[in-house]
Every structure is written in C-alpha cells, then in structure tokens.
Coordinates of C-alpha atoms in Angstrom, one line a residue:
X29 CA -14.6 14.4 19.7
X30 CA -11.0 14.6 18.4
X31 CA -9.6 17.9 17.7
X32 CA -9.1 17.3 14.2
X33 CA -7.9 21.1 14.2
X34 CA -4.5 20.0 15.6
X35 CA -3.7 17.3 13.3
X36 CA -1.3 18.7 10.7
X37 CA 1.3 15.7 9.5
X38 CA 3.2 18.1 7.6
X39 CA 6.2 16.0 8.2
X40 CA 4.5 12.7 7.0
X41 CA 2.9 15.3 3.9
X42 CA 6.6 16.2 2.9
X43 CA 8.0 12.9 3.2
X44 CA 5.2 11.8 0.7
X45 CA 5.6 14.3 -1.8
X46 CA 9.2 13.6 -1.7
X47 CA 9.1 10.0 -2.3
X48 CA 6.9 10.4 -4.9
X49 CA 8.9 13.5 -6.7
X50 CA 12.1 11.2 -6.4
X51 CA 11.8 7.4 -6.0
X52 CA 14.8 6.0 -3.6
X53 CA 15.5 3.6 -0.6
X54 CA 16.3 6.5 1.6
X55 CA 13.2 8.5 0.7
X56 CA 11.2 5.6 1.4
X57 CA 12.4 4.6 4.7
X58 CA 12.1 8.8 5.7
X59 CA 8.3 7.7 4.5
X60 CA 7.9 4.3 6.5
X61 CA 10.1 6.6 9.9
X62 CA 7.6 9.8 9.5
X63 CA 4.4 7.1 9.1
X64 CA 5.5 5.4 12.1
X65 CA 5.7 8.2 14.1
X66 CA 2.1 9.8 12.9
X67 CA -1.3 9.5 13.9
X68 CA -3.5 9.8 11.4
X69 CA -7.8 10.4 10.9
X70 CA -9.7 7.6 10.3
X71 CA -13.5 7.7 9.4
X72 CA -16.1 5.2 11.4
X73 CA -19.6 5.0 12.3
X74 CA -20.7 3.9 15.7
X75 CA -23.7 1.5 16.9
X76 CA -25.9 3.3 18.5
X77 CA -25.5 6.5 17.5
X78 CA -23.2 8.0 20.3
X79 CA -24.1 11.1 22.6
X80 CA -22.7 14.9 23.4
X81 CA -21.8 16.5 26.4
X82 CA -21.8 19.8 27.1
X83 CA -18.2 20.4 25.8
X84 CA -19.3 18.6 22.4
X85 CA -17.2 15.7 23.6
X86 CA -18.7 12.1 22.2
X87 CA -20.1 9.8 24.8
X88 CA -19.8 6.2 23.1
X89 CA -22.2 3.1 25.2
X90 CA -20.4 0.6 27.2
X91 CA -21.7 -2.0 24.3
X92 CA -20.8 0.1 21.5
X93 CA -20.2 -1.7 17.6
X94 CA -17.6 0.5 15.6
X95 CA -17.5 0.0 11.8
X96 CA -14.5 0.8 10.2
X97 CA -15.3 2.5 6.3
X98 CA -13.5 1.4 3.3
X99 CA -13.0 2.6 0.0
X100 CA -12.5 0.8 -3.5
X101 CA -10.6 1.0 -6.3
X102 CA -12.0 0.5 -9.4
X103 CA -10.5 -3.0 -9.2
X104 CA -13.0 -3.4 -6.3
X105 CA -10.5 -3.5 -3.8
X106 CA -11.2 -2.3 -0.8
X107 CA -8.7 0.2 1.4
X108 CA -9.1 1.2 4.9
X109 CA -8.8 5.8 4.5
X110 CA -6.5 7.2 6.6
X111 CA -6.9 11.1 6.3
X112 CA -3.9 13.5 7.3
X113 CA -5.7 16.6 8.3
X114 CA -9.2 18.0 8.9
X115 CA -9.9 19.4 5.4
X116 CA -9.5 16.4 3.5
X117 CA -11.5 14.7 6.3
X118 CA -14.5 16.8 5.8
X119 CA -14.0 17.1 2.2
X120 CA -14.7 13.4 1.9
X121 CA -17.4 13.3 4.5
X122 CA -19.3 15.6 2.8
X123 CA -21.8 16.7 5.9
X124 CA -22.7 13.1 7.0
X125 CA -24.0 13.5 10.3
X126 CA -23.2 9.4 10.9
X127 CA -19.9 9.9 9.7
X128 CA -17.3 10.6 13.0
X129 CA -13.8 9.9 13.2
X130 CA -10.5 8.6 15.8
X131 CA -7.3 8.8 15.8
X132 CA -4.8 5.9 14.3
X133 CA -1.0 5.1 14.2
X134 CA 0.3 2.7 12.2
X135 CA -0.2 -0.2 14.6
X136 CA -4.1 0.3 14.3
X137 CA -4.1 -0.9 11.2
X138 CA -1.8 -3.8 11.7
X139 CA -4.4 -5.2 13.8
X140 CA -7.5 -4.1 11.4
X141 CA -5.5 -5.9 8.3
X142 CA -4.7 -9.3 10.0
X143 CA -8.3 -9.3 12.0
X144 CA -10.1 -12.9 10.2
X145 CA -12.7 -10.7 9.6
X146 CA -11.2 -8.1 7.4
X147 CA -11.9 -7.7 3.9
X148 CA -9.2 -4.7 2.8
X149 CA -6.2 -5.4 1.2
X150 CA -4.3 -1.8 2.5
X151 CA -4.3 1.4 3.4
X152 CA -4.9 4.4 1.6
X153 CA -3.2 7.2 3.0
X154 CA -4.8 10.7 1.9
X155 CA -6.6 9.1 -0.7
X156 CA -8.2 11.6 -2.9
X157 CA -5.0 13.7 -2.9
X158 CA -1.4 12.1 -2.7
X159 CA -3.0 9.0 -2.6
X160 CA -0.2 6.8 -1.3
X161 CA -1.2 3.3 -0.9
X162 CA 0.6 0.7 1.7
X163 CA -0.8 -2.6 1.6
X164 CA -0.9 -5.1 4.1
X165 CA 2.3 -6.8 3.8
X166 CA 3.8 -3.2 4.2
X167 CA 2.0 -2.5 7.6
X168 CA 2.8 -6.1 8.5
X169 CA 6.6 -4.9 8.0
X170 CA 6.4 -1.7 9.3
X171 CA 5.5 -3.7 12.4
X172 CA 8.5 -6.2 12.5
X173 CA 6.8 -9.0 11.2
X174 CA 9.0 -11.4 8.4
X175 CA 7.7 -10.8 5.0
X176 CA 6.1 -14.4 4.3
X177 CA 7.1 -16.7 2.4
X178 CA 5.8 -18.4 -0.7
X179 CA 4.5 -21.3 0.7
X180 CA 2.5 -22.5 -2.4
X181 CA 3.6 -22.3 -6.1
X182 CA 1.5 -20.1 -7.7
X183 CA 0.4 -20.6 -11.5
X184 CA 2.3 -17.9 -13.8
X185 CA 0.6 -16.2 -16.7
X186 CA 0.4 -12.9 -18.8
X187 CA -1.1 -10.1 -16.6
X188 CA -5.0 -10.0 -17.8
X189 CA -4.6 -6.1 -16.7
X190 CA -1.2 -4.5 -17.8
X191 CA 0.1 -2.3 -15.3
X192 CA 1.4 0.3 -18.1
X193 CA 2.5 3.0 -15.6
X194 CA 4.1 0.5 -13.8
X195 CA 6.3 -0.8 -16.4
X196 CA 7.2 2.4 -17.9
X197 CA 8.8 3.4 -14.4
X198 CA 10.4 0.3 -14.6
X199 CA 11.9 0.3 -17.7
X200 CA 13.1 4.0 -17.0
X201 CA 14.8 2.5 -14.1
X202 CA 16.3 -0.5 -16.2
X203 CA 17.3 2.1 -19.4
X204 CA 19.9 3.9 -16.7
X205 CA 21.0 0.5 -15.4
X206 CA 24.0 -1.5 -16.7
X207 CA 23.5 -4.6 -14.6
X208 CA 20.1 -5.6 -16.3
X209 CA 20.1 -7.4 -19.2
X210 CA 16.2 -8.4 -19.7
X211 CA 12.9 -8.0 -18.0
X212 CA 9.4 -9.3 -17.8
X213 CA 6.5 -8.7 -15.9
X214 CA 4.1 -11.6 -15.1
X215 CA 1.2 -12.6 -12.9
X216 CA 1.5 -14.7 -9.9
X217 CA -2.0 -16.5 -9.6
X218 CA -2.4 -17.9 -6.0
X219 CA -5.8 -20.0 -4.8
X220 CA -6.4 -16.0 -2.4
X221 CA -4.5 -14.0 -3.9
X222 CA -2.5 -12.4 -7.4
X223 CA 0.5 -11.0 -7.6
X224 CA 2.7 -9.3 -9.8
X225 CA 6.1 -10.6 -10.7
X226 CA 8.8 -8.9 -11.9
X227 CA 11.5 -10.9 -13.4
X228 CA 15.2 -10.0 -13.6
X229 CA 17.9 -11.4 -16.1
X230 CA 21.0 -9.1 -15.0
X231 CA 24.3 -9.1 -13.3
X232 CA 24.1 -7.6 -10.1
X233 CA 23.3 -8.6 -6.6
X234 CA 19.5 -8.6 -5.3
X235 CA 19.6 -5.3 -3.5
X236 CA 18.6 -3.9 -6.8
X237 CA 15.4 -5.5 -6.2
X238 CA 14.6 -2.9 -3.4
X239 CA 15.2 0.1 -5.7
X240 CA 12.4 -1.1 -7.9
X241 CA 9.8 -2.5 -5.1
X242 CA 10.2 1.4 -4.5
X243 CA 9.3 2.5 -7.5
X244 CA 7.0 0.1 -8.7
X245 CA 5.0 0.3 -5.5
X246 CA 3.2 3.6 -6.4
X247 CA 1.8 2.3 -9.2
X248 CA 0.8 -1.2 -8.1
X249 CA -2.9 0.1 -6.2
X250 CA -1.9 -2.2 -3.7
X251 CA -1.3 -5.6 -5.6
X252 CA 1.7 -7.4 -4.1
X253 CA 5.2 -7.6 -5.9
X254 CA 7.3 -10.4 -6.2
X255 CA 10.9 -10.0 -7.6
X256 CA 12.8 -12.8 -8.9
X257 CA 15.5 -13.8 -11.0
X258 CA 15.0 -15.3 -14.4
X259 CA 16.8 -18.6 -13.0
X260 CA 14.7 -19.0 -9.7
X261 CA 13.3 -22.4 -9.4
X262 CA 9.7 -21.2 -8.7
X263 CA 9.9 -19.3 -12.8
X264 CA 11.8 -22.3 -14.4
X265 CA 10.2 -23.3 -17.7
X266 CA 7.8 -20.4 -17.5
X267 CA 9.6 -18.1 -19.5
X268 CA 9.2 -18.8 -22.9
X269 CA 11.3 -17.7 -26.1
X270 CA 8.2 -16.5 -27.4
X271 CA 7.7 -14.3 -24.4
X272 CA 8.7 -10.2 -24.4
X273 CA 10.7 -8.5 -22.1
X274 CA 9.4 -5.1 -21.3
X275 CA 13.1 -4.3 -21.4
X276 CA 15.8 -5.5 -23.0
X277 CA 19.2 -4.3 -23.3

C-alpha cells in the first residue's frame, strides 16, 4: 500500500491558504507551480478485491478494474477527491475496508477528465477542508493544452442560480477599480455545457480579466467562466437597457 504517512503537501497546503486569504495572479500561479509539483491521495476501489503480502503491501490481479470515486456538489456535479494527507484521507473513508487509495500528480487527472468515459467536471482538492476546486479546463491548462475556443454561440440568459458570493467578490474587486465602468453577470447556455459570463464595460486592457478569473474561480464550484467585453460580437443585442449591472460606477 502507499505510505500515506509520508505524504505532507505542506507547500501545496500554504499556497492554498494563501491564494484564498489574498486573491492575485502571483498567488495563483505559486498554486498552479506547488500543484504541479505535488502528488496527491486519491480514493479507488479495485475489482477483485486485491491481496496482502506479508509486508501489508497490496497485490492487484493482472486483469484488475479500478474505479475511480467521485463526489457531488449539491448541484449534482460530480468531482474526482484528491486528498493532501493521510488524516483527511481516513477522515473521509470512514473505516471502509473497500475503500484503498494511489498516488496522483496533476497529469493523472488530465487523462481521467478528457477519458470519453468520464462523467466529472473537476477536481476537488481537499474537499471537506480548503476545498479548492480546479475544473477541467484548469487541469487541461495546467497541462499546456490551449484553452478552447467557443466554437458554438451559446444562448444568453439571466443565471436561474445567482452566484451571490461570486458577485460580491466581484464587485469588491470592481468598487477599487477605476477602469470599470459597468458589469453584469450572465449565463452562457451551450447544447453540454453552462457557463457563466462575466461582462465588462471599462477602459482598460483585457489583463484585468485574469485578476477576476482569480477571484471569481473560488466561488464558481467548478462552472466555467467566460469574460467578455460589453462590445464583443458573441454579447451584441443581449444586453438590454432594462438589464442591471451588478456594478456600476
């Protein structure tokens, strides 16, 4: 079995907690640099139940089926865990004898997220304590990929669930900046997928768009973001004069 004993991530812990404490570019790249470097506990059952030997070490059959576990929000969507230290893993396992464990980096993932059988949007990353959330298109970056591009245009409406935390990080962000004059939040409806849209009117260049993905991402539970300015051809004529900002100036 793994030594679960030896895996700490008490780099990967602090760069968390300091993302989360203070929002920014550079603490989120420290975040993506510590999470590529780490390896990380991942819960799984196998089929058939695997063997010991005498050192307790797990003897798997040659014809062995592993089953990755997910867990869902209570959206009902579904995260692969990814625990960061022994505790937490036994914590959630709660004495299931069915319940063992290996060892993934970043790149494990990658391939358990863009596998045509998977049904997970993300990864959850300690998720019943800091509880940081990187979906799919994250891990697909974190690997070099290029973000996609919007192939299809979607259909844009109200968001049926209002991400409140979301927007009131947002418009904290917005209040302390002089370069935005308006914006809205909307849903991006594709025929597999919603997103969230966030929708600038301001006066700046689009790298400001980066210091909100950051923020906004810990409290989208995994839902894509889209950012976009108020005169991009795919929002023409859907903002309305009878629509609200969330902030204006």
């Amino acid at each position: 079995m793994n030594n679960l004993n030896q895996v700490e991530n008490k780099l990967l812990i602090e760069s968390i907690k300091t993302l989360k404490e203070n929002p920014s570019m550079e603490n989120e790249q420290k975040f993506f640099d510590e999470f590529k470097k780490s390896r990380v506990i991942v819960p799984v059952k196998f089929k058939p139940e695997p063997k010991f030997d005498k050192a307790n070490n797990l003897i798997l059959s040659k014809d062995v089926e592993i089953n990755f576990l997910l867990i869902n929000d209570i959206n009902k969507k579904s995260y692969y865990p990814a625990f960061l230290d022994f505790e937490s893993f036994n914590k959630w396992k709660n004495n299931n004898s069915d319940v063992y464990n290996i060892m993934f980096d970043y790149k494990g993932f990658y391939n358990l997220l863009n596998n045509t059988t998977n049904i997970a949007i993300g990864v959850a990353i300690d998720p019943f304590g800091l509880n940081i959330i990187c979906n799919k298109s994250l891990i697909n970056k974190l690997n070099g990929d290029k973000q996609e591009e919007i192939l299809e245009k979607p259909i844009i409406s109200d968001p049926k669930i209002y991400p409140t935390s979301m927007v009131n990080a947002l418009y904290d962000y917005c209040l302390n900046n002089k370069d935005i004059n308006k914006a809205y939040i909307k849903s991006l409806i594709y025929k597999n997928q919603v997103k969230f849209g966030i929708i600038l009117d301001k006066t700046c260049n689009d790298e400001i768009f980066e210091n909100m993905k950051t923020i906004a991402q810990q409290f989208s539970k995994g839902i894509d973001l889209v950012f976009l300015n108020i005169d991009n051809e795919l929002i023409k004529n859907s903002i309305k004069d009878t629509d609200i900002p969330f902030y204006e100036k």
